[in-house]
Tab-separated table of C-alpha atoms in Angstrom:
chain	number	residue	atom	x	y	z
A	1208	MET	CA	-14.826	-9.033	-28.636
A	1209	THR	CA	-17.576	-6.593	-29.485
A	1210	ALA	CA	-18.787	-3.879	-27.134
A	1211	VAL	CA	-22.085	-5.731	-26.680
A	1212	GLN	CA	-20.294	-8.950	-25.709
A	1213	LEU	CA	-18.005	-7.079	-23.330
A	1214	ASN	CA	-20.961	-5.321	-21.714
A	1215	ALA	CA	-22.802	-8.638	-21.288
A	1216	MET	CA	-19.721	-10.212	-19.712
A	1217	ASN	CA	-19.287	-7.271	-17.328
A	1218	THR	CA	-22.935	-7.479	-16.331
A	1219	GLU	CA	-22.663	-11.214	-15.688
A	1220	LEU	CA	-19.504	-10.719	-13.631
A	1221	TRP	CA	-21.064	-8.040	-11.420
A	1222	GLN	CA	-24.229	-10.102	-10.951
A	1223	SER	CA	-22.114	-13.069	-9.856
A	1224	ILE	CA	-20.133	-10.926	-7.441
A	1225	GLY	CA	-23.371	-9.551	-6.035
A	1226	ALA	CA	-24.677	-13.069	-5.508
A	1227	ILE	CA	-21.711	-14.028	-3.316
A	1228	ALA	CA	-21.052	-10.625	-1.696
A	1229	ASP	CA	-22.634	-11.676	1.603
A	1230	CYS	CA	-20.466	-14.808	1.901
A	1231	GLU	CA	-17.054	-13.927	3.358
A	1232	PRO	CA	-15.276	-17.230	2.459
A	1233	LEU	CA	-16.355	-16.974	-1.181
A	1234	MET	CA	-15.343	-13.313	-1.371
A	1235	LYS	CA	-11.911	-14.202	0.035
A	1236	ARG	CA	-11.502	-16.903	-2.622
A	1237	LEU	CA	-12.617	-14.510	-5.344
A	1238	THR	CA	-10.152	-11.876	-4.150
A	1239	ARG	CA	-7.266	-14.369	-4.148
A	1240	TYR	CA	-8.187	-15.528	-7.643
A	1241	ALA	CA	-8.453	-11.956	-8.928
A	1242	LYS	CA	-4.976	-11.207	-7.540
A	1243	LYS	CA	-3.649	-14.301	-9.331
A	1244	LEU	CA	-5.162	-13.105	-12.619
A	1245	VAL	CA	-3.593	-9.674	-12.180
A	1246	LYS	CA	-0.170	-11.303	-11.684
A	1247	GLU	CA	-0.644	-13.334	-14.861
A	1248	LYS	CA	-1.487	-10.195	-16.797
A	1249	GLU	CA	1.555	-8.383	-15.405
A	1250	ASP	CA	3.980	-11.252	-16.101
A	1251	PRO	CA	3.597	-12.633	-19.628
A	1252	THR	CA	6.386	-15.153	-18.961
A	1253	LEU	CA	4.188	-17.216	-16.648
A	1254	MET	CA	3.122	-20.540	-18.088
A	1255	THR	CA	0.908	-23.367	-16.976
A	1256	LYS	CA	2.280	-26.627	-15.657
A	1257	GLU	CA	1.271	-28.309	-18.919
A	1258	GLU	CA	3.031	-25.656	-21.020
A	1259	PHE	CA	6.190	-26.011	-18.919
A	1260	PHE	CA	6.368	-29.797	-19.291
A	1261	ALA	CA	5.566	-29.606	-23.007
A	1262	LYS	CA	8.455	-27.184	-23.407
A	1263	LEU	CA	10.756	-29.581	-21.542
A	1264	ASP	CA	9.620	-32.464	-23.768
A	1265	ARG	CA	10.347	-30.448	-26.931
A	1266	ALA	CA	13.799	-29.522	-25.620
A	1267	GLU	CA	14.588	-33.135	-24.741
A	1268	LYS	CA	13.609	-34.289	-28.237
A	1269	GLN	CA	15.811	-31.589	-29.791
A	1270	VAL	CA	18.795	-32.728	-27.709
A	1271	GLN	CA	18.163	-36.358	-28.715
A	1272	ARG	CA	18.262	-35.286	-32.377
A	1273	GLY	CA	21.495	-33.368	-31.761
A	1274	GLU	CA	19.769	-29.995	-32.098
A	1275	TYR	CA	21.055	-27.957	-29.215
A	1276	VAL	CA	22.924	-24.752	-28.508
A	1277	SER	CA	25.670	-24.203	-25.944
A	1278	PHE	CA	26.934	-20.952	-24.479
A	1279	ASP	CA	30.278	-19.838	-23.105
A	1280	SER	CA	28.873	-17.138	-20.850
A	1281	VAL	CA	25.691	-15.898	-19.225
A	1282	GLU	CA	25.867	-12.773	-21.382
A	1283	GLU	CA	25.889	-14.911	-24.524
A	1284	LEU	CA	22.867	-16.844	-23.253
A	1285	ASP	CA	21.097	-13.583	-22.456
A	1286	ARG	CA	21.725	-12.244	-25.976
A	1287	TYR	CA	20.393	-15.501	-27.446
A	1288	ILE	CA	17.241	-15.401	-25.317
A	1289	ARG	CA	16.538	-11.754	-26.098
A	1290	GLY	CA	16.975	-12.478	-29.795
A	1291	GLN	CA	14.418	-15.298	-29.579
A	1292	GLN	CA	11.632	-13.128	-28.132
């Protein structure tokens, strides 16, 4: 995103906030949503409901094809997961 685009987006955001600043219920909703966005930024492992179910579907298809991995310990699973990232 270019500096001009970023500046335009910031301007639009502040104008929108200004338009609802006198409405307490809307400001509460905006604050809750902003907190949710901050959590998403802080935790890159979060996924949407659709992403979660798509991942489950892919795993189920792999198991049906006989493509699966088993582990003898939690430590082994942890090493596998860390190697996948």
